[in-house]
GROMACS .gro file of N, CA and C in nm:
model
  351
    1UNK      N    1   0.006  -2.943  -2.023
    1UNK     CA    2   0.064  -2.807  -2.085
    1UNK      C    3   0.111  -2.853  -2.234
    2UNK      N    4   0.074  -2.780  -2.325
    2UNK     CA    5   0.131  -2.801  -2.487
    2UNK      C    6   0.253  -2.721  -2.495
    3UNK      N    7   0.366  -2.782  -2.547
    3UNK     CA    8   0.488  -2.700  -2.582
    3UNK      C    9   0.495  -2.650  -2.697
    4UNK      N   10   0.600  -2.567  -2.722
    4UNK     CA   11   0.596  -2.495  -2.861
    4UNK      C   12   0.626  -2.599  -2.977
    5UNK      N   13   0.683  -2.700  -2.956
    5UNK     CA   14   0.703  -2.813  -3.061
    5UNK      C   15   0.590  -2.854  -3.080
    6UNK      N   16   0.491  -2.880  -2.988
    6UNK     CA   17   0.380  -2.958  -3.019
    6UNK      C   18   0.282  -2.854  -3.087
    7UNK      N   19   0.298  -2.711  -3.058
    7UNK     CA   20   0.218  -2.624  -3.124
    7UNK      C   21   0.255  -2.602  -3.282
    8UNK      N   22   0.391  -2.591  -3.300
    8UNK     CA   23   0.459  -2.592  -3.426
    8UNK      C   24   0.410  -2.694  -3.509
    9UNK      N   25   0.422  -2.832  -3.472
    9UNK     CA   26   0.362  -2.930  -3.553
    9UNK      C   27   0.235  -2.914  -3.581
   10UNK      N   28   0.127  -2.880  -3.485
   10UNK     CA   29   0.014  -2.844  -3.514
   10UNK      C   30  -0.024  -2.757  -3.634
   11UNK      N   31   0.052  -2.634  -3.608
   11UNK     CA   32   0.019  -2.520  -3.704
   11UNK      C   33   0.075  -2.586  -3.844
   12UNK      N   34   0.190  -2.629  -3.848
   12UNK     CA   35   0.241  -2.678  -3.980
   12UNK      C   36   0.166  -2.774  -4.046
   13UNK      N   37   0.105  -2.874  -3.982
   13UNK     CA   38   0.003  -2.964  -4.034
   13UNK      C   39  -0.128  -2.909  -4.087
   14UNK      N   40  -0.152  -2.795  -4.017
   14UNK     CA   41  -0.264  -2.727  -4.063
   14UNK      C   42  -0.257  -2.656  -4.213
   15UNK      N   43  -0.150  -2.584  -4.215
   15UNK     CA   44  -0.078  -2.511  -4.333
   15UNK      C   45  -0.068  -2.624  -4.438
   16UNK      N   46  -0.015  -2.737  -4.397
   16UNK     CA   47   0.032  -2.841  -4.494
   16UNK      C   48  -0.098  -2.911  -4.571
   17UNK      N   49  -0.196  -2.924  -4.464
   17UNK     CA   50  -0.311  -2.978  -4.529
   17UNK      C   51  -0.392  -2.919  -4.607
   18UNK      N   52  -0.372  -2.789  -4.606
   18UNK     CA   53  -0.428  -2.667  -4.725
   18UNK      C   54  -0.348  -2.629  -4.825
   19UNK      N   55  -0.228  -2.707  -4.826
   19UNK     CA   56  -0.122  -2.684  -4.939
   19UNK      C   57  -0.104  -2.500  -4.930
   20UNK      N   58  -0.060  -2.457  -4.823
   20UNK     CA   59  -0.034  -2.315  -4.810
   20UNK      C   60   0.084  -2.288  -4.821
   21UNK      N   61   0.204  -2.393  -4.823
   21UNK     CA   62   0.343  -2.353  -4.821
   21UNK      C   63   0.393  -2.236  -4.914
   22UNK      N   64   0.314  -2.232  -5.046
   22UNK     CA   65   0.354  -2.151  -5.147
   22UNK      C   66   0.334  -2.001  -5.093
   23UNK      N   67   0.247  -1.967  -5.010
   23UNK     CA   68   0.182  -1.845  -4.956
   23UNK      C   69   0.262  -1.834  -4.823
   24UNK      N   70   0.330  -1.908  -4.772
   24UNK     CA   71   0.422  -1.901  -4.644
   24UNK      C   72   0.559  -1.879  -4.639
   25UNK      N   73   0.569  -1.769  -4.718
   25UNK     CA   74   0.726  -1.719  -4.726
   25UNK      C   75   0.738  -1.625  -4.591
   26UNK      N   76   0.867  -1.613  -4.565
   26UNK     CA   77   0.898  -1.515  -4.462
   26UNK      C   78   0.833  -1.372  -4.481
   27UNK      N   79   0.861  -1.329  -4.584
   27UNK     CA   80   0.796  -1.198  -4.622
   27UNK      C   81   0.637  -1.218  -4.570
   28UNK      N   82   0.567  -1.292  -4.660
   28UNK     CA   83   0.421  -1.288  -4.634
   28UNK      C   84   0.388  -1.327  -4.471
   29UNK      N   85   0.468  -1.427  -4.412
   29UNK     CA   86   0.416  -1.430  -4.276
   29UNK      C   87   0.452  -1.303  -4.177
   30UNK      N   88   0.564  -1.255  -4.220
   30UNK     CA   89   0.586  -1.122  -4.136
   30UNK      C   90   0.470  -1.033  -4.150
   31UNK      N   91   0.426  -1.008  -4.277
   31UNK     CA   92   0.318  -0.915  -4.300
   31UNK      C   93   0.188  -0.964  -4.235
   32UNK      N   94   0.165  -1.070  -4.253
   32UNK     CA   95   0.037  -1.144  -4.184
   32UNK      C   96   0.064  -1.125  -4.025
   33UNK      N   97   0.172  -1.135  -3.989
   33UNK     CA   98   0.196  -1.111  -3.837
   33UNK      C   99   0.165  -0.992  -3.782
   34UNK      N  100   0.214  -0.884  -3.854
   34UNK     CA  101   0.192  -0.744  -3.860
   34UNK      C  102   0.071  -0.708  -3.868
   35UNK      N  103  -0.008  -0.753  -3.954
   35UNK     CA  104  -0.162  -0.723  -3.968
   35UNK      C  105  -0.225  -0.771  -3.845
   36UNK      N  106  -0.198  -0.897  -3.804
   36UNK     CA  107  -0.273  -0.948  -3.670
   36UNK      C  108  -0.229  -0.870  -3.536
   37UNK      N  109  -0.108  -0.825  -3.527
   37UNK     CA  110  -0.081  -0.722  -3.423
   37UNK      C  111  -0.155  -0.607  -3.423
   38UNK      N  112  -0.166  -0.534  -3.565
   38UNK     CA  113  -0.247  -0.453  -3.571
   38UNK      C  114  -0.398  -0.470  -3.542
   39UNK      N  115  -0.454  -0.569  -3.565
   39UNK     CA  116  -0.594  -0.622  -3.506
   39UNK      C  117  -0.613  -0.612  -3.371
   40UNK      N  118  -0.500  -0.668  -3.300
   40UNK     CA  119  -0.496  -0.683  -3.163
   40UNK      C  120  -0.476  -0.548  -3.114
   41UNK      N  121  -0.420  -0.455  -3.158
   41UNK     CA  122  -0.410  -0.314  -3.122
   41UNK      C  123  -0.544  -0.247  -3.143
   42UNK      N  124  -0.613  -0.252  -3.251
   42UNK     CA  125  -0.720  -0.214  -3.287
   42UNK      C  126  -0.845  -0.258  -3.175
   43UNK      N  127  -0.845  -0.349  -3.113
   43UNK     CA  128  -0.943  -0.405  -3.028
   43UNK      C  129  -0.916  -0.304  -2.901
   44UNK      N  130  -0.817  -0.241  -2.857
   44UNK     CA  131  -0.770  -0.161  -2.762
   44UNK      C  132  -0.745  -0.034  -2.785
   45UNK      N  133  -0.761   0.019  -2.900
   45UNK     CA  134  -0.714   0.162  -2.951
   45UNK      C  135  -0.766   0.268  -2.882
   46UNK      N  136  -0.913   0.278  -2.855
   46UNK     CA  137  -0.985   0.370  -2.811
   46UNK      C  138  -1.026   0.351  -2.673
   47UNK      N  139  -0.959   0.272  -2.597
   47UNK     CA  140  -1.003   0.240  -2.458
   47UNK      C  141  -0.880   0.299  -2.368
   48UNK      N  142  -0.936   0.356  -2.248
   48UNK     CA  143  -0.812   0.369  -2.144
   48UNK      C  144  -0.799   0.251  -2.072
   49UNK      N  145  -0.693   0.267  -2.007
   49UNK     CA  146  -0.659   0.155  -1.916
   49UNK      C  147  -0.744   0.102  -1.817
   50UNK      N  148  -0.824   0.177  -1.770
   50UNK     CA  149  -0.937   0.133  -1.667
   50UNK      C  150  -1.061   0.043  -1.749
   51UNK      N  151  -1.075   0.081  -1.884
   51UNK     CA  152  -1.171   0.026  -1.961
   51UNK      C  153  -1.135  -0.108  -2.002
   52UNK      N  154  -0.980  -0.117  -2.035
   52UNK     CA  155  -0.928  -0.247  -2.076
   52UNK      C  156  -0.914  -0.336  -1.960
   53UNK      N  157  -0.889  -0.286  -1.825
   53UNK     CA  158  -0.877  -0.388  -1.744
   53UNK      C  159  -1.010  -0.420  -1.704
   54UNK      N  160  -1.117  -0.347  -1.689
   54UNK     CA  161  -1.266  -0.398  -1.678
   54UNK      C  162  -1.299  -0.507  -1.782
   55UNK      N  163  -1.273  -0.456  -1.896
   55UNK     CA  164  -1.301  -0.544  -2.030
   55UNK      C  165  -1.239  -0.684  -2.044
   56UNK      N  166  -1.112  -0.705  -1.972
   56UNK     CA  167  -1.040  -0.819  -1.970
   56UNK      C  168  -1.077  -0.903  -1.847
   57UNK      N  169  -1.178  -0.888  -1.774
   57UNK     CA  170  -1.215  -0.967  -1.669
   57UNK      C  171  -1.351  -1.029  -1.717
   58UNK      N  172  -1.364  -1.091  -1.821
   58UNK     CA  173  -1.471  -1.153  -1.861
   58UNK      C  174  -1.563  -1.106  -1.961
   59UNK      N  175  -1.547  -1.017  -2.047
   59UNK     CA  176  -1.636  -0.971  -2.134
   59UNK      C  177  -1.608  -1.021  -2.274
   60UNK      N  178  -1.687  -0.963  -2.364
   60UNK     CA  179  -1.677  -0.986  -2.510
   60UNK      C  180  -1.552  -0.939  -2.566
   61UNK      N  181  -1.485  -0.831  -2.494
   61UNK     CA  182  -1.348  -0.763  -2.522
   61UNK      C  183  -1.243  -0.882  -2.500
   62UNK      N  184  -1.275  -0.936  -2.385
   62UNK     CA  185  -1.153  -1.049  -2.356
   62UNK      C  186  -1.141  -1.158  -2.458
   63UNK      N  187  -1.244  -1.188  -2.485
   63UNK     CA  188  -1.247  -1.302  -2.621
   63UNK      C  189  -1.217  -1.262  -2.719
   64UNK      N  190  -1.230  -1.152  -2.764
   64UNK     CA  191  -1.170  -1.070  -2.899
   64UNK      C  192  -1.032  -1.065  -2.888
   65UNK      N  193  -0.982  -1.008  -2.768
   65UNK     CA  194  -0.831  -0.996  -2.767
   65UNK      C  195  -0.772  -1.138  -2.737
   66UNK      N  196  -0.828  -1.234  -2.682
   66UNK     CA  197  -0.759  -1.376  -2.671
   66UNK      C  198  -0.771  -1.441  -2.809
   67UNK      N  199  -0.848  -1.429  -2.890
   67UNK     CA  200  -0.847  -1.461  -3.041
   67UNK      C  201  -0.749  -1.397  -3.138
   68UNK      N  202  -0.721  -1.258  -3.102
   68UNK     CA  203  -0.615  -1.177  -3.175
   68UNK      C  204  -0.486  -1.217  -3.102
   69UNK      N  205  -0.465  -1.236  -2.996
   69UNK     CA  206  -0.326  -1.291  -2.940
   69UNK      C  207  -0.292  -1.422  -3.002
   70UNK      N  208  -0.406  -1.498  -3.030
   70UNK     CA  209  -0.355  -1.638  -3.063
   70UNK      C  210  -0.310  -1.637  -3.212
   71UNK      N  211  -0.387  -1.552  -3.286
   71UNK     CA  212  -0.368  -1.526  -3.450
   71UNK      C  213  -0.217  -1.482  -3.444
   72UNK      N  214  -0.173  -1.372  -3.366
   72UNK     CA  215  -0.023  -1.316  -3.344
   72UNK      C  216   0.062  -1.436  -3.317
   73UNK      N  217   0.027  -1.529  -3.217
   73UNK     CA  218   0.110  -1.614  -3.177
   73UNK      C  219   0.138  -1.725  -3.285
   74UNK      N  220   0.034  -1.772  -3.336
   74UNK     CA  221   0.057  -1.868  -3.459
   74UNK      C  222   0.120  -1.804  -3.571
   75UNK      N  223   0.104  -1.687  -3.619
   75UNK     CA  224   0.186  -1.649  -3.715
   75UNK      C  225   0.335  -1.636  -3.694
   76UNK      N  226   0.368  -1.610  -3.547
   76UNK     CA  227   0.504  -1.596  -3.498
   76UNK      C  228   0.563  -1.745  -3.517
   77UNK      N  229   0.484  -1.847  -3.462
   77UNK     CA  230   0.529  -1.985  -3.451
   77UNK      C  231   0.543  -2.017  -3.592
   78UNK      N  232   0.463  -1.981  -3.690
   78UNK     CA  233   0.484  -2.031  -3.830
   78UNK      C  234   0.595  -1.958  -3.882
   79UNK      N  235   0.615  -1.821  -3.872
   79UNK     CA  236   0.745  -1.761  -3.911
   79UNK      C  237   0.876  -1.838  -3.889
   80UNK      N  238   0.874  -1.876  -3.739
   80UNK     CA  239   1.004  -1.933  -3.669
   80UNK      C  240   1.014  -2.061  -3.742
   81UNK      N  241   0.893  -2.133  -3.737
   81UNK     CA  242   0.907  -2.257  -3.835
   81UNK      C  243   0.966  -2.270  -3.956
   82UNK      N  244   0.921  -2.168  -4.039
   82UNK     CA  245   0.957  -2.172  -4.187
   82UNK      C  246   1.105  -2.121  -4.208
   83UNK      N  247   1.137  -2.028  -4.119
   83UNK     CA  248   1.297  -1.971  -4.126
   83UNK      C  249   1.375  -2.060  -4.046
   84UNK      N  250   1.344  -2.156  -3.973
   84UNK     CA  251   1.422  -2.250  -3.902
   84UNK      C  252   1.482  -2.191  -3.763
   85UNK      N  253   1.397  -2.089  -3.710
   85UNK     CA  254   1.431  -2.017  -3.578
   85UNK      C  255   1.375  -2.098  -3.482
   86UNK      N  256   1.464  -2.157  -3.389
   86UNK     CA  257   1.412  -2.223  -3.263
   86UNK      C  258   1.355  -2.117  -3.178
   87UNK      N  259   1.236  -2.093  -3.161
   87UNK     CA  260   1.156  -2.000  -3.093
   87UNK      C  261   1.191  -1.996  -2.951
   88UNK      N  262   1.197  -2.121  -2.900
   88UNK     CA  263   1.223  -2.125  -2.756
   88UNK      C  264   1.369  -2.079  -2.716
   89UNK      N  265   1.468  -2.140  -2.805
   89UNK     CA  266   1.605  -2.073  -2.789
   89UNK      C  267   1.632  -1.933  -2.804
   90UNK      N  268   1.568  -1.885  -2.906
   90UNK     CA  269   1.573  -1.752  -2.945
   90UNK      C  270   1.510  -1.664  -2.820
   91UNK      N  271   1.422  -1.711  -2.770
   91UNK     CA  272   1.356  -1.627  -2.659
   91UNK      C  273   1.457  -1.642  -2.526
   92UNK      N  274   1.527  -1.764  -2.513
   92UNK     CA  275   1.615  -1.775  -2.392
   92UNK      C  276   1.724  -1.718  -2.437
   93UNK      N  277   1.777  -1.676  -2.528
   93UNK     CA  278   1.890  -1.594  -2.577
   93UNK      C  279   1.867  -1.440  -2.567
   94UNK      N  280   1.743  -1.416  -2.594
   94UNK     CA  281   1.730  -1.283  -2.587
   94UNK      C  282   1.677  -1.242  -2.444
   95UNK      N  283   1.626  -1.319  -2.370
   95UNK     CA  284   1.594  -1.305  -2.237
   95UNK      C  285   1.752  -1.262  -2.162
   96UNK      N  286   1.839  -1.369  -2.178
   96UNK     CA  287   1.967  -1.329  -2.127
   96UNK      C  288   2.046  -1.225  -2.162
   97UNK      N  289   2.023  -1.178  -2.284
   97UNK     CA  290   2.082  -1.054  -2.328
   97UNK      C  291   2.013  -0.928  -2.264
   98UNK      N  292   1.871  -0.934  -2.244
   98UNK     CA  293   1.809  -0.819  -2.180
   98UNK      C  294   1.842  -0.823  -2.034
   99UNK      N  295   1.874  -0.922  -1.976
   99UNK     CA  296   1.906  -0.935  -1.842
   99UNK      C  297   2.044  -0.875  -1.798
  100UNK      N  298   2.123  -0.866  -1.932
  100UNK     CA  299   2.266  -0.801  -1.911
  100UNK      C  300   2.228  -0.653  -1.922
  101UNK      N  301   2.146  -0.631  -2.041
  101UNK     CA  302   2.130  -0.469  -2.063
  101UNK      C  303   2.048  -0.410  -1.961
  102UNK      N  304   1.939  -0.482  -1.911
  102UNK     CA  305   1.883  -0.402  -1.807
  102UNK      C  306   1.879  -0.472  -1.671
  103UNK      N  307   2.025  -0.441  -1.570
  103UNK     CA  308   2.032  -0.505  -1.444
  103UNK      C  309   1.921  -0.445  -1.344
  104UNK      N  310   1.888  -0.538  -1.266
  104UNK     CA  311   1.770  -0.505  -1.165
  104UNK      C  312   1.786  -0.384  -1.117
  105UNK      N  313   1.923  -0.359  -1.052
  105UNK     CA  314   1.952  -0.268  -0.989
  105UNK      C  315   1.941  -0.113  -1.054
  106UNK      N  316   1.957  -0.114  -1.192
  106UNK     CA  317   1.935   0.015  -1.281
  106UNK      C  318   1.800   0.039  -1.336
  107UNK      N  319   1.750  -0.066  -1.360
  107UNK     CA  320   1.621  -0.075  -1.426
  107UNK      C  321   1.500  -0.065  -1.350
  108UNK      N  322   1.497  -0.113  -1.227
  108UNK     CA  323   1.375  -0.143  -1.163
  108UNK      C  324   1.303  -0.013  -1.164
  109UNK      N  325   1.164  -0.005  -1.194
  109UNK     CA  326   1.071   0.115  -1.183
  109UNK      C  327   1.133   0.215  -1.306
  110UNK      N  328   1.223   0.187  -1.386
  110UNK     CA  329   1.249   0.274  -1.489
  110UNK      C  330   1.229   0.217  -1.619
  111UNK      N  331   1.164   0.292  -1.702
  111UNK     CA  332   1.120   0.279  -1.827
  111UNK      C  333   1.220   0.295  -1.956
  112UNK      N  334   1.350   0.366  -1.910
  112UNK     CA  335   1.439   0.401  -2.013
  112UNK      C  336   1.519   0.295  -2.075
  113UNK      N  337   1.549   0.309  -2.199
  113UNK     CA  338   1.615   0.216  -2.267
  113UNK      C  339   1.761   0.172  -2.209
  114UNK      N  340   1.787   0.058  -2.255
  114UNK     CA  341   1.933   0.020  -2.185
  114UNK      C  342   2.042   0.125  -2.213
  115UNK      N  343   2.060   0.169  -2.303
  115UNK     CA  344   2.167   0.275  -2.349
  115UNK      C  345   2.156   0.407  -2.272
  116UNK      N  346   2.032   0.418  -2.213
  116UNK     CA  347   2.008   0.538  -2.157
  116UNK      C  348   1.986   0.505  -1.972
  117UNK      N  349   2.043   0.398  -1.941
  117UNK     CA  350   2.015   0.377  -1.797
  117UNK      C  351   2.156   0.435  -1.708
   0.00000   0.00000   0.00000
């Protein structure tokens, strides 16, 4: 299993080898991340839930979605690297916060926001 540190190093090396540092500003990376998230959404935009479920079990759709997910993830990892955010720790911190905001007994089966529970 590959960990976040290994992926961060590989993505950094990829960018460094191409001298992309001047382009990889926080703003540019955030915009690229949003663009890739939009491309992911575009793959699913006009499909209903049944079509998505069927398509994710081994079709061309699955591969297109898989590649868009990878693009989103790579830009997120690069953004965190450039801004000095420990992605794993930030995720653990946010998960702990959400566990408090969304207690199981109040939020199970409920899609309401934490301040509406």
